[in-house]
Coordinates of C-alpha atoms in Angstrom, one line a residue:
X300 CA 116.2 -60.8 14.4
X301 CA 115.6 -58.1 11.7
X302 CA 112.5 -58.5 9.4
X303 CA 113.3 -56.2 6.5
X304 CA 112.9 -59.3 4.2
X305 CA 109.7 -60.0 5.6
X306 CA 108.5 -56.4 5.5
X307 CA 109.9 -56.1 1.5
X308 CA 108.1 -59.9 0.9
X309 CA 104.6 -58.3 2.3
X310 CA 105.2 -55.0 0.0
X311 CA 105.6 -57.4 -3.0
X312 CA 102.4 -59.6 -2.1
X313 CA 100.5 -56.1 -1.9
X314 CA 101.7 -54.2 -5.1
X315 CA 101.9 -57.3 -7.9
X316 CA 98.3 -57.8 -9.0
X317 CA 97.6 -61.7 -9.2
X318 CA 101.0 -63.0 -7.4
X319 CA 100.1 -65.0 -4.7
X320 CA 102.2 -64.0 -1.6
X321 CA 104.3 -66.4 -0.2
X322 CA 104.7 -68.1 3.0
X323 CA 106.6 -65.9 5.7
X324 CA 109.7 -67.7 6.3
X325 CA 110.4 -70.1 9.0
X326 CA 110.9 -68.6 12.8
X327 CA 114.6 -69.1 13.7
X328 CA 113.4 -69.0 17.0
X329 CA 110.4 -71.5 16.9
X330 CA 112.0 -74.1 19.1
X331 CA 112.5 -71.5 22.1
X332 CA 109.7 -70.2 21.5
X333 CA 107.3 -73.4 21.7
X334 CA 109.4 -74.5 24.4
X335 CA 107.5 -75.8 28.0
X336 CA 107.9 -74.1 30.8
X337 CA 108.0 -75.9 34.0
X338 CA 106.5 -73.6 37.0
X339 CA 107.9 -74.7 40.7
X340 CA 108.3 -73.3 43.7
X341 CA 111.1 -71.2 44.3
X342 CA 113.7 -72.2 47.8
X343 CA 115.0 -70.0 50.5
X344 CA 114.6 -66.6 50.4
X345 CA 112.3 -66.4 47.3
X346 CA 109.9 -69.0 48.7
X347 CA 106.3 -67.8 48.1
X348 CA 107.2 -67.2 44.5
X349 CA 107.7 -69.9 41.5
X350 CA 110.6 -70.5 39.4
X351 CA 111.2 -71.7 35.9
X352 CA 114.5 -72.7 34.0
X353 CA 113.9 -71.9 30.1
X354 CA 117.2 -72.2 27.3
X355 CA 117.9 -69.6 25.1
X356 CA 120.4 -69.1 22.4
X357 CA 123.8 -67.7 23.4
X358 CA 124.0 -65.8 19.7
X359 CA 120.6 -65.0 18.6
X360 CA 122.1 -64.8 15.2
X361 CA 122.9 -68.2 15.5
X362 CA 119.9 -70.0 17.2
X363 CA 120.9 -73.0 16.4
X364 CA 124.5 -73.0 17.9
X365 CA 125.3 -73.2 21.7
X366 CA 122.5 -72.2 24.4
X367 CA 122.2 -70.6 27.7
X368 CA 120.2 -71.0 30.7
X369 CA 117.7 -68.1 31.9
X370 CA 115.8 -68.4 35.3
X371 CA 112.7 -66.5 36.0
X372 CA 110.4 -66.3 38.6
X373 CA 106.7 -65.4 39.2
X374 CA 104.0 -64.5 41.2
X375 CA 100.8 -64.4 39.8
X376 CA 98.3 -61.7 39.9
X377 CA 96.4 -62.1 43.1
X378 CA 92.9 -60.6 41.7
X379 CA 92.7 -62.7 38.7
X380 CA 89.5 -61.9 37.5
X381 CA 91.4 -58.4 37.2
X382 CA 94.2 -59.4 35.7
X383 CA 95.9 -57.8 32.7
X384 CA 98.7 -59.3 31.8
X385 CA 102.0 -59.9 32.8
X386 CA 104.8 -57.0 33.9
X387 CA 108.4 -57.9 33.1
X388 CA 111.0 -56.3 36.0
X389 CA 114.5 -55.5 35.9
X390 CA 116.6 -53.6 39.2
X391 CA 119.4 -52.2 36.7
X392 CA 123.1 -53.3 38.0
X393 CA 124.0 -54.1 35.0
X394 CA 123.9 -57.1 36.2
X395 CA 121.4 -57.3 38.8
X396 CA 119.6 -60.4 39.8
X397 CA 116.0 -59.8 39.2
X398 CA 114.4 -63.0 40.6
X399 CA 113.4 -61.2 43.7
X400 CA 111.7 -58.4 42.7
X401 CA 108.2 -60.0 42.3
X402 CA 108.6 -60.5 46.1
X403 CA 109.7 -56.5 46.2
X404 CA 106.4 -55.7 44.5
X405 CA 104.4 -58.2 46.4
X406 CA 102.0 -55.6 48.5
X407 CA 102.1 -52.8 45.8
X408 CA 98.4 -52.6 43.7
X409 CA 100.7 -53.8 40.6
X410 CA 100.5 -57.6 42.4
X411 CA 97.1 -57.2 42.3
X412 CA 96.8 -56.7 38.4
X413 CA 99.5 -58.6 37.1
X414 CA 101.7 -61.2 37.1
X415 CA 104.9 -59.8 38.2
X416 CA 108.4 -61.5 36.0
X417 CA 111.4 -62.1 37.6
X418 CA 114.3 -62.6 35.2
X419 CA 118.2 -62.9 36.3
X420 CA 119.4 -61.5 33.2
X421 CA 122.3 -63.8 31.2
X422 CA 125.9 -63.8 32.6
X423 CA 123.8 -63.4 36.3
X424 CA 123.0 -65.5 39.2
X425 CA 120.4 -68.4 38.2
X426 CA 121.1 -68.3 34.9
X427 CA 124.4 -69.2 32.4
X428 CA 126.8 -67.2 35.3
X429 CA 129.2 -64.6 33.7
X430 CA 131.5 -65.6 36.3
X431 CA 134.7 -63.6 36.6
X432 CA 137.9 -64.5 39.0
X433 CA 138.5 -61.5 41.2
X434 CA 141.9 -59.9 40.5
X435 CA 144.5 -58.7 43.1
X436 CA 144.4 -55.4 44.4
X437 CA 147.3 -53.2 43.4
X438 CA 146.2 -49.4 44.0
X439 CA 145.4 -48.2 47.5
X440 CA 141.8 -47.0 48.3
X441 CA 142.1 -43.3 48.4
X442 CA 139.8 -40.8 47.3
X443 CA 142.5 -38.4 46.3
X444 CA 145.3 -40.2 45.0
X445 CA 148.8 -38.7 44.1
X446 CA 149.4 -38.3 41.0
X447 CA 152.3 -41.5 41.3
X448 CA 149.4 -44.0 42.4
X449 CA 147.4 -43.0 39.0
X450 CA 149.4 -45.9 36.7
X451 CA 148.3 -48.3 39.7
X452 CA 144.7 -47.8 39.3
X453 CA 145.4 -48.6 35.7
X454 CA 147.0 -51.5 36.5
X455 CA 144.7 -53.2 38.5
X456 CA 141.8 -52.1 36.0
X457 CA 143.9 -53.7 33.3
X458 CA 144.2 -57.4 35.4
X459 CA 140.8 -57.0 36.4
X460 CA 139.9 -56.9 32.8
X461 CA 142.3 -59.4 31.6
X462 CA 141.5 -61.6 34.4
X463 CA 137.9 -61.5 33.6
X464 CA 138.4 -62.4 30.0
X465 CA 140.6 -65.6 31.1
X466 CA 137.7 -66.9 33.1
X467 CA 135.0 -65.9 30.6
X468 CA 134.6 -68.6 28.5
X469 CA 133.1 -68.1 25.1
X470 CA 129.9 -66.2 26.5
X471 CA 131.5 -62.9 27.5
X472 CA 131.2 -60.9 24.0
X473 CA 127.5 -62.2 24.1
X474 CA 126.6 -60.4 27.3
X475 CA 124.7 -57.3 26.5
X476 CA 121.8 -55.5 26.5
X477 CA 120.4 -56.1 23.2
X478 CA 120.6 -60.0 23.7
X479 CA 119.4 -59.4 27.2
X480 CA 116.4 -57.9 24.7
X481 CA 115.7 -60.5 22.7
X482 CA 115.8 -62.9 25.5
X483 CA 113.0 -61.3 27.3
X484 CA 111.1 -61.7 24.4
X485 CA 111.8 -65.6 24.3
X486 CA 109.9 -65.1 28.2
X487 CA 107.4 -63.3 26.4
X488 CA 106.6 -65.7 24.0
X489 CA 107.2 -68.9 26.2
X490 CA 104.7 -67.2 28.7
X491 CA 102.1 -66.9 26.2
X492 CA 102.0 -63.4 26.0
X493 CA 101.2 -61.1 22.9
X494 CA 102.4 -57.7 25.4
X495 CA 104.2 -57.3 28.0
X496 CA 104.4 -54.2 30.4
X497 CA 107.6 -53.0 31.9
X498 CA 109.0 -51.7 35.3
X499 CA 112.7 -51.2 34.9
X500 CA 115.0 -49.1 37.8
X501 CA 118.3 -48.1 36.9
X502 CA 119.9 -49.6 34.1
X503 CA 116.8 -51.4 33.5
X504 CA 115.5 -48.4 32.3
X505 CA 117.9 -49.0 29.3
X506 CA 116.8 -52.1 28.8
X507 CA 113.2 -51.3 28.7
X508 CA 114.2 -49.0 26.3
X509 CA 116.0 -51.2 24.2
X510 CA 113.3 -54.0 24.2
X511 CA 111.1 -51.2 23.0
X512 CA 113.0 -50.0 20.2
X513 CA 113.8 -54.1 19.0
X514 CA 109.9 -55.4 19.9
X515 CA 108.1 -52.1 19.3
X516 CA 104.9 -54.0 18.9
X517 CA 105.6 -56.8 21.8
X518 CA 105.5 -53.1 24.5
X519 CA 102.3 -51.9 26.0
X520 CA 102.6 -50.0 28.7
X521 CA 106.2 -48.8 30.6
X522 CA 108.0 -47.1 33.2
X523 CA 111.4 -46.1 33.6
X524 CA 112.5 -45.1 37.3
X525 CA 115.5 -43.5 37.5
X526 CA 116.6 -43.8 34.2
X527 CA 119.9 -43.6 32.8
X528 CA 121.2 -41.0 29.6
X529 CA 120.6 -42.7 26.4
X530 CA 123.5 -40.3 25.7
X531 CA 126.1 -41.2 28.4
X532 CA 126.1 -45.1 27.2
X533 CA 128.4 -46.0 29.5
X534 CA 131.6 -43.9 30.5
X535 CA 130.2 -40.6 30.5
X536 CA 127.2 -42.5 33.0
X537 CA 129.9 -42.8 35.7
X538 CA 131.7 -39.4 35.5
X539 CA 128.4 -37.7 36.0
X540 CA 127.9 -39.4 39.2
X541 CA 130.7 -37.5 40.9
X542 CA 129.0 -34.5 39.2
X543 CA 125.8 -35.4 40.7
X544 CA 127.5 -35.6 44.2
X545 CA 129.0 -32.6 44.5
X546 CA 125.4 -30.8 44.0
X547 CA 124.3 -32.6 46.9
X548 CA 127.1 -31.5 49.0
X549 CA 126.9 -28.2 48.1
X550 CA 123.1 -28.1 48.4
X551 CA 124.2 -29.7 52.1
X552 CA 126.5 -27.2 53.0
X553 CA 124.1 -24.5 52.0
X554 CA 121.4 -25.4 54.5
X555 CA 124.1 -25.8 57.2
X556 CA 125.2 -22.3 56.7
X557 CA 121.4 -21.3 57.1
X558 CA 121.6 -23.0 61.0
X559 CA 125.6 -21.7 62.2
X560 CA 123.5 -21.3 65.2
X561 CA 122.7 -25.1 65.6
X562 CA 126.0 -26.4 64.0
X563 CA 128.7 -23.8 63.9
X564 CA 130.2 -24.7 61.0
X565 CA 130.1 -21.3 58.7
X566 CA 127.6 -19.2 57.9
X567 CA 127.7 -20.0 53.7
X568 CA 127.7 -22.8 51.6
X569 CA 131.6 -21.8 51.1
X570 CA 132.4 -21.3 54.7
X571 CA 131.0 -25.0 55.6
X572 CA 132.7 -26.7 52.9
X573 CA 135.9 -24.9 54.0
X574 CA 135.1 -27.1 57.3
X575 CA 134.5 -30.0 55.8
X576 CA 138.2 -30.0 54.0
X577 CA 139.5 -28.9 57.5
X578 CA 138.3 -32.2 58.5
X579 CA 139.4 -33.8 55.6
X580 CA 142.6 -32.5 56.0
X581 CA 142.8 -33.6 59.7
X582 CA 141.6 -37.1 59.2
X583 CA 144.3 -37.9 56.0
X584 CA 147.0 -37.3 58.8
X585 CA 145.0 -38.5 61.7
X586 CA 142.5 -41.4 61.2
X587 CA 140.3 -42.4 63.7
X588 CA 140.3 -46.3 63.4
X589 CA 139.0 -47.3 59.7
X590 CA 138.0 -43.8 59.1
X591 CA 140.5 -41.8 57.4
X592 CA 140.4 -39.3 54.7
X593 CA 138.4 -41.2 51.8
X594 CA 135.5 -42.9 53.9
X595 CA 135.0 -39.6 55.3
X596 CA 134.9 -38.3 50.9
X597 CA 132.4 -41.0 50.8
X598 CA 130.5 -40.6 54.0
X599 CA 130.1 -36.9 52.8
X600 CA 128.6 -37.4 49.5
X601 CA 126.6 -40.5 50.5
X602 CA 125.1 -38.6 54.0
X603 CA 124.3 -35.0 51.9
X604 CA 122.3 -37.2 48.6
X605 CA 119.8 -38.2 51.5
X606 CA 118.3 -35.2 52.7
X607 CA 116.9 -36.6 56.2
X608 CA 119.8 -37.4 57.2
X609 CA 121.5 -34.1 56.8
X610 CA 121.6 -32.9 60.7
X611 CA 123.1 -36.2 61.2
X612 CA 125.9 -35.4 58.4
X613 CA 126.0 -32.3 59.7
X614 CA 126.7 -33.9 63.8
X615 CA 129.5 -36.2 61.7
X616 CA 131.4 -33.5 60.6
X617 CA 131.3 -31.4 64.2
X618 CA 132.5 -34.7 66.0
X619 CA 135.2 -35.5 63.8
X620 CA 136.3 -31.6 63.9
X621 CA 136.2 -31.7 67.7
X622 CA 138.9 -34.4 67.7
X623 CA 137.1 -37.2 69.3
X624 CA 139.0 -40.2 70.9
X625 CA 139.6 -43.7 69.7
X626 CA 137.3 -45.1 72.3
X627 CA 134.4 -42.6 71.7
X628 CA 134.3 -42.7 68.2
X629 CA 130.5 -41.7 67.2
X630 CA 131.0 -39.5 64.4
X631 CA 133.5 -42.0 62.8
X632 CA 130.7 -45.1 63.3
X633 CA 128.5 -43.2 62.0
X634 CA 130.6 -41.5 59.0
X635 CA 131.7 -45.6 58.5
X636 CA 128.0 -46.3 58.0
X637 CA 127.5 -44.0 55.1
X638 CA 130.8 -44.9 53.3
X639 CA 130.1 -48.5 53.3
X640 CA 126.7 -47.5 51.5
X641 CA 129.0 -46.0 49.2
X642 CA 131.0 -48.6 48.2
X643 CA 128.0 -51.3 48.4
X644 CA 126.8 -49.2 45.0
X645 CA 129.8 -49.2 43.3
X646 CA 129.9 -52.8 41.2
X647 CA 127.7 -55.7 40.5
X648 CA 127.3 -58.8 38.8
X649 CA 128.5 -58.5 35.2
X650 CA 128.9 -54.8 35.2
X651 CA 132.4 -54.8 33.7
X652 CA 131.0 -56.9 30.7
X653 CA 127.8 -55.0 29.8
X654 CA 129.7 -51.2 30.6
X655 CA 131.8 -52.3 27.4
X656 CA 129.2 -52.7 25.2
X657 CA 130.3 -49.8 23.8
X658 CA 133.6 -47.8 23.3
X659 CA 135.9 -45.9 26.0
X660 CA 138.7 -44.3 25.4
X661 CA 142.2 -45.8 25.8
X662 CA 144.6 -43.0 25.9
X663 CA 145.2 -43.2 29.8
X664 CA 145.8 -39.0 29.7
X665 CA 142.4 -38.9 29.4
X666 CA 141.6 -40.7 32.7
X667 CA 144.3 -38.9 34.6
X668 CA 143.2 -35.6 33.5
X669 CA 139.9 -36.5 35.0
X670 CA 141.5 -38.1 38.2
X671 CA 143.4 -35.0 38.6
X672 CA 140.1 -32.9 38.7
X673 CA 137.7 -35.2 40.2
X674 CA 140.4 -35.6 43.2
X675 CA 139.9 -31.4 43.9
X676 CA 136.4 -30.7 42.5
X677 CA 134.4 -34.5 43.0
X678 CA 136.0 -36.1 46.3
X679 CA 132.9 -37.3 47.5
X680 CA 131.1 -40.3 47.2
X681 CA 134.5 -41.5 45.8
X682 CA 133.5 -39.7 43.3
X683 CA 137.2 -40.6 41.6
X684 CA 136.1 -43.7 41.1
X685 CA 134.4 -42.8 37.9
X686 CA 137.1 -40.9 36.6
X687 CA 139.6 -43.8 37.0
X688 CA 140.3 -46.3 34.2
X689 CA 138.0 -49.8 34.3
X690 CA 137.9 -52.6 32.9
X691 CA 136.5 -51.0 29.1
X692 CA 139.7 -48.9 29.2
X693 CA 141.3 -52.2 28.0
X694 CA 138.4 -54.2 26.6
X695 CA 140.0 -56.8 25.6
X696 CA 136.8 -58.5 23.3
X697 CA 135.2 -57.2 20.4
X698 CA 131.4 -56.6 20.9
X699 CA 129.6 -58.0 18.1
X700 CA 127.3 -55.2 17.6
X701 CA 127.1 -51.7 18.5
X702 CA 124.5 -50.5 21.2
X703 CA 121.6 -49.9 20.1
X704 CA 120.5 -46.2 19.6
X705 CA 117.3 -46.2 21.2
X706 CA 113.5 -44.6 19.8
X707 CA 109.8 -45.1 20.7
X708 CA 107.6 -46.0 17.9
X709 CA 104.8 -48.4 17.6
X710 CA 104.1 -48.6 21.8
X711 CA 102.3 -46.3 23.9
X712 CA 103.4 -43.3 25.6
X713 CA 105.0 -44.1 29.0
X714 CA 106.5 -42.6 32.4
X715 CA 110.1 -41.8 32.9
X716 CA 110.9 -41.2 37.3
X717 CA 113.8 -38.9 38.3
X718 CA 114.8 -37.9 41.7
X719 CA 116.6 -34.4 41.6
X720 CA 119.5 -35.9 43.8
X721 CA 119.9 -39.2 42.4
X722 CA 123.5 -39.7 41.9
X723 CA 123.6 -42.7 40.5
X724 CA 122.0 -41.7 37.4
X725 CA 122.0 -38.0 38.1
X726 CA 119.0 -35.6 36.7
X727 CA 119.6 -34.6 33.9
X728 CA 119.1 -38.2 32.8
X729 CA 115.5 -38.4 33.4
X730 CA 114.3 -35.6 30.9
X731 CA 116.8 -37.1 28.4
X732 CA 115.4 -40.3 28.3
X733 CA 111.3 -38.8 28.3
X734 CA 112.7 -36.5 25.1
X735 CA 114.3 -39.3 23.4
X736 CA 111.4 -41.6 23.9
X737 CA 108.2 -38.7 24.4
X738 CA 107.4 -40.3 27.5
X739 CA 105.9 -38.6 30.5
X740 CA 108.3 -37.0 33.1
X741 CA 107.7 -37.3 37.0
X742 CA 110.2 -35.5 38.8
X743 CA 110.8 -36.0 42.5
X744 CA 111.9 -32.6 43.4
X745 CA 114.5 -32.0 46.2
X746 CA 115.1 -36.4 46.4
X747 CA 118.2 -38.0 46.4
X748 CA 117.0 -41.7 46.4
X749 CA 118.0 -44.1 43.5
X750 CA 115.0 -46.3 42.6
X751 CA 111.2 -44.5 43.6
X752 CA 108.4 -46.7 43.3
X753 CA 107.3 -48.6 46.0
X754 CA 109.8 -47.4 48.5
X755 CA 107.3 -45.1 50.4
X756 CA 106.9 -42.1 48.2
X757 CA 103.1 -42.1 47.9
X758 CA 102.8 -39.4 45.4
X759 CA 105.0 -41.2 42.9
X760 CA 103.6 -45.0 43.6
X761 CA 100.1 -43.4 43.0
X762 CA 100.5 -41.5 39.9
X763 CA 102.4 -45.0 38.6
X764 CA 100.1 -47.0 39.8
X765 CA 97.2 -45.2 37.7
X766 CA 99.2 -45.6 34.8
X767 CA 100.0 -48.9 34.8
X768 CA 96.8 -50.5 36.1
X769 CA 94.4 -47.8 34.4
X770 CA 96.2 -46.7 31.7
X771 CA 96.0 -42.8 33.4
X772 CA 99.2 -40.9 32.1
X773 CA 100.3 -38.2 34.6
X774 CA 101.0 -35.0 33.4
X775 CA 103.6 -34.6 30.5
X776 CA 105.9 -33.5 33.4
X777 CA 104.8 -33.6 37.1
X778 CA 106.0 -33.2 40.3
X779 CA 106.0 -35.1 43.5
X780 CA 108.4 -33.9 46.8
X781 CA 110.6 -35.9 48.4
X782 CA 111.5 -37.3 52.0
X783 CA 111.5 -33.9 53.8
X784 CA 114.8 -32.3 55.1
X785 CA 115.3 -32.5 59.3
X786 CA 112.8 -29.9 60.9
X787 CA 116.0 -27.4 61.9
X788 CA 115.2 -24.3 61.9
X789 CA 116.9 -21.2 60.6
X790 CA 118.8 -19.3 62.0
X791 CA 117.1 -16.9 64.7
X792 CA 114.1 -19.1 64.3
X793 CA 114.8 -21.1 67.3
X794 CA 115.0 -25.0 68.0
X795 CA 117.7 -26.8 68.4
X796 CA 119.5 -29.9 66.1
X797 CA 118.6 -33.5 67.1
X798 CA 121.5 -35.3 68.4
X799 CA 123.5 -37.5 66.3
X800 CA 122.2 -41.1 65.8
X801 CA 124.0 -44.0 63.9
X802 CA 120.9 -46.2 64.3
X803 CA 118.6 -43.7 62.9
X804 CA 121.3 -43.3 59.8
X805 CA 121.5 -47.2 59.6
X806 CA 117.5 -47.6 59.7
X807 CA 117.0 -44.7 57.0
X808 CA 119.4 -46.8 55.1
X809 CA 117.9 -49.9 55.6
X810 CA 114.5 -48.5 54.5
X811 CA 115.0 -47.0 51.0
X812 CA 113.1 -49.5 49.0
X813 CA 115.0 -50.7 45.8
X814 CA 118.4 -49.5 46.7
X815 CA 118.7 -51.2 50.0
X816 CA 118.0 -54.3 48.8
X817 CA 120.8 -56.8 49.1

């Protein structure tokens, strides 16, 4: 992997007058690299696309030892005579299958230019699975647990963990993202490819930046939507989702004080999120059905991060305050709707292995300090969630290396994308990662979507597109807006509030781009 003796060999060859240099050593990695790869069409759901099965070492400091499986998919670039190359993807997770995002990008102008790489990362779907048994639950979903139920959320994290490492095999301590790194440089090189260019969402935005910083001169051109902190690597990540939240919901309740004439639920920020805990309140004694106290947390902070379906949050909260019935149970439905969105975001695929790459702390006071002020200050979105101990509180496998502190140098400048409201990798993130790497900043200003390009945003998919298909940077830091707020007016403005509509919530949902895929 590193080529410091390679490097020094080169220095030697150039500096000793009449030494002949000598041969650069033998590629560890020749045999995967020269390896055939066998293009087919792809089955169900990913038909219209074609799929390859390529081997790749489980310890890329051993090549020669034991070997995984990685599946990748492809659709090639429909204007070849235009073509430039190939663009790698990645949807984040960790642990996200990525075979289906070629299909994702399928209309945008990128499938025009390029052939668009699928890869399920290792430990993930089509390739070697990562596959953990599911431990018992032993803590109670709540959003604001008692202080008693604290050592239960520990304990289930603990036999989740323990459980995982039982069914892991010998592969778990090699799941991570620097050896998700080198392997997309096996693709690379099996493909063909001198370059590649990069679209990573999410936690693929650490990747990309990870692959840069290993195969600084393997990088051309990259962008990294809705990137995560290359300083939050991986528990301080979470807590700052609950953080992230709780702007929304205040930013919420704001605009609903600005409209007590529509909604009549406080004529400040304060006042309205008074209500809200009234509601809260009511609904921990009182559920109505499925919806008690914590779906209602999570239908909150889910329902105020999208800001076009604010009136409808807004509708929610009046319902449940008005003590509807069992059998008309609107605002509930539609609170339910949002809070399974919630908890659809939570987990996925080998999350609990890659989260561990790096250290957590153990002393459990830690965590029930947090609980004990998430519970108060970051209900929503089950926002305690990421206070709580998980699996890495009680890693129980030493990571072979440490994560790898990230830097650009040798590829171009590229484009970091960051939605002001994106809770799951909240703002701040975005000009963190452009600083670290002195890429180009696009912010999407008043936004709470998680994943931009190509999910309608027009401003943001054409300022990307220029880059990646022309080269065009955007401006060191630009700004696009983001799907507008409901057209309520202001107090003494007239108007009235549109009436509260679980199918318009449920098709908002359903039309998100990245983050409502399944």
């Amino acid at each position: 992997m590193r080529r410091f003796p390679a490097f020094l060999l080169g220095m030697v060859a150039l500096t000793a007058t009449g030494v002949t240099a000598s041969a650069d050593p033998p590629d560890p990695l020749a045999e995967y690299h020269a390896q055939p790869v066998k293009w087919a069409a792809c089955s169900g759901k990913l038909s219209g696309l074609e799929c390859a099965t390529l081997v790749a070492p489980l310890d890329h400091t051993e090549p020669a030892g034991d070997r995984i499986n990685l599946t990748i998919s492809r659709k090639k670039a429909a204007a070849q005579d235009r073509r430039r190359g190939v663009l790698f993807t990645n949807p984040g997770g960790p642990g996200g299958s990525g075979l289906s995002l070629p299909l994702f990008l399928a209309k945008s102008k990128l499938s025009q230019v390029y052939d668009v790489i699928g890869i399920d990362p290792r430990g993930v779907g089509g390739s070697t699975a990562l596959n953990c048994r599911a431990a018992p639950a032993i803590a109670a979903p709540d959003s604001r647990p008692a202080d008693g139920e604290f050592g239960k959320w520990a304990a289930e994290a603990r036999e989740a963990e323990e459980s995982c490492q039982r069914s892991a095999g010998g592969i778990r301590q090699f799941i991570s993202t620097a050896n998700t790194a080198r392997d997309m440089d096996i693709v690379r090189a099996v493909l063909g490819e001198a370059k590649i260019n990069y679209l990573g969402y999410s936690y693929g935005t650490y990747l990309g930046a990870v692959y840069g910083t290993l195969f600084p001169n393997r990088l051309d051109r990259s962008v990294l939507d809705s990137a995560v902190h290359p300083e939050w690597i991986w528990h301080e990540q979470f807590r700052q989702q609950a953080v992230a939240y709780r702007r929304s919901v205040e930013a919420w309740a704001a605009w609903v004080g600005e409209r007590n004439q529509k909604f009549a639920l406080g004529k400040s920020r304060d006042e309205v999120l008074a209500e809200v805990e009234k509601v809260a309140a009511k609904l921990h004694t009182a559920p109505i059905g499925e919806h008690d106290r914590s779906s209602f947390d999570g239908a909150v902070g889910v329902g105020s991060r999208y800001r076009p379906l604010w009136s409808d949050l807004a509708s929610i909260v009046i319902k449940l305050r008005s003590g509807e019935k069992p059998e008309n149970t609107e605002g509930a439905k539609a609170g339910q709707v949002l809070a399974k969105t919630g908890l659809q975001e939570l987990r996925s695929g080998v999350f609990d292995t890659v989260t561990c790459e790096s250290d957590w702390p153990t002393d459990l006071h830690v965590y029930y300090e947090d609980m004990r002020t998430f519970r108060e200050r970051y209900p929503f979105g089950f926002g305690i969630v990421r206070a709580a101990p998980m699996t890495c509180t009680f890693r129980s496998f030493t990571p072979p290396e440490q994560p790898v502190r990230i830097g650009r140098s040798g590829y171009p400048v590229g484009v970091v994308v960051q939605s002001e409201g994106d809770t799951q990798t909240q703002y701040a993130s975005g000009p963190a990662m452009a600083a670290r790497l002195g890429h180009n900043l696009i912010t999407v200003i008043d936004e709470g979507r998680h994943g931009i390009y190509n999910g309608g945003n027009k401003c943001v998919d054409e300022k990307v597109n220029r880059y990646l298909i022309d080269g065009a940077l955007p401006g060191s830091s630009s700004e696009c807006t983001g799907d507008p707020r409901p057209d309520v007016p202001k107090d003494g403005q007239g108007g009235a509030a549109p009436a509260l509509s679980p199918n318009r919530i449920q098709g908002y949902l359903e039309g998100r781009g990245l983050s409502a895929r399944p």
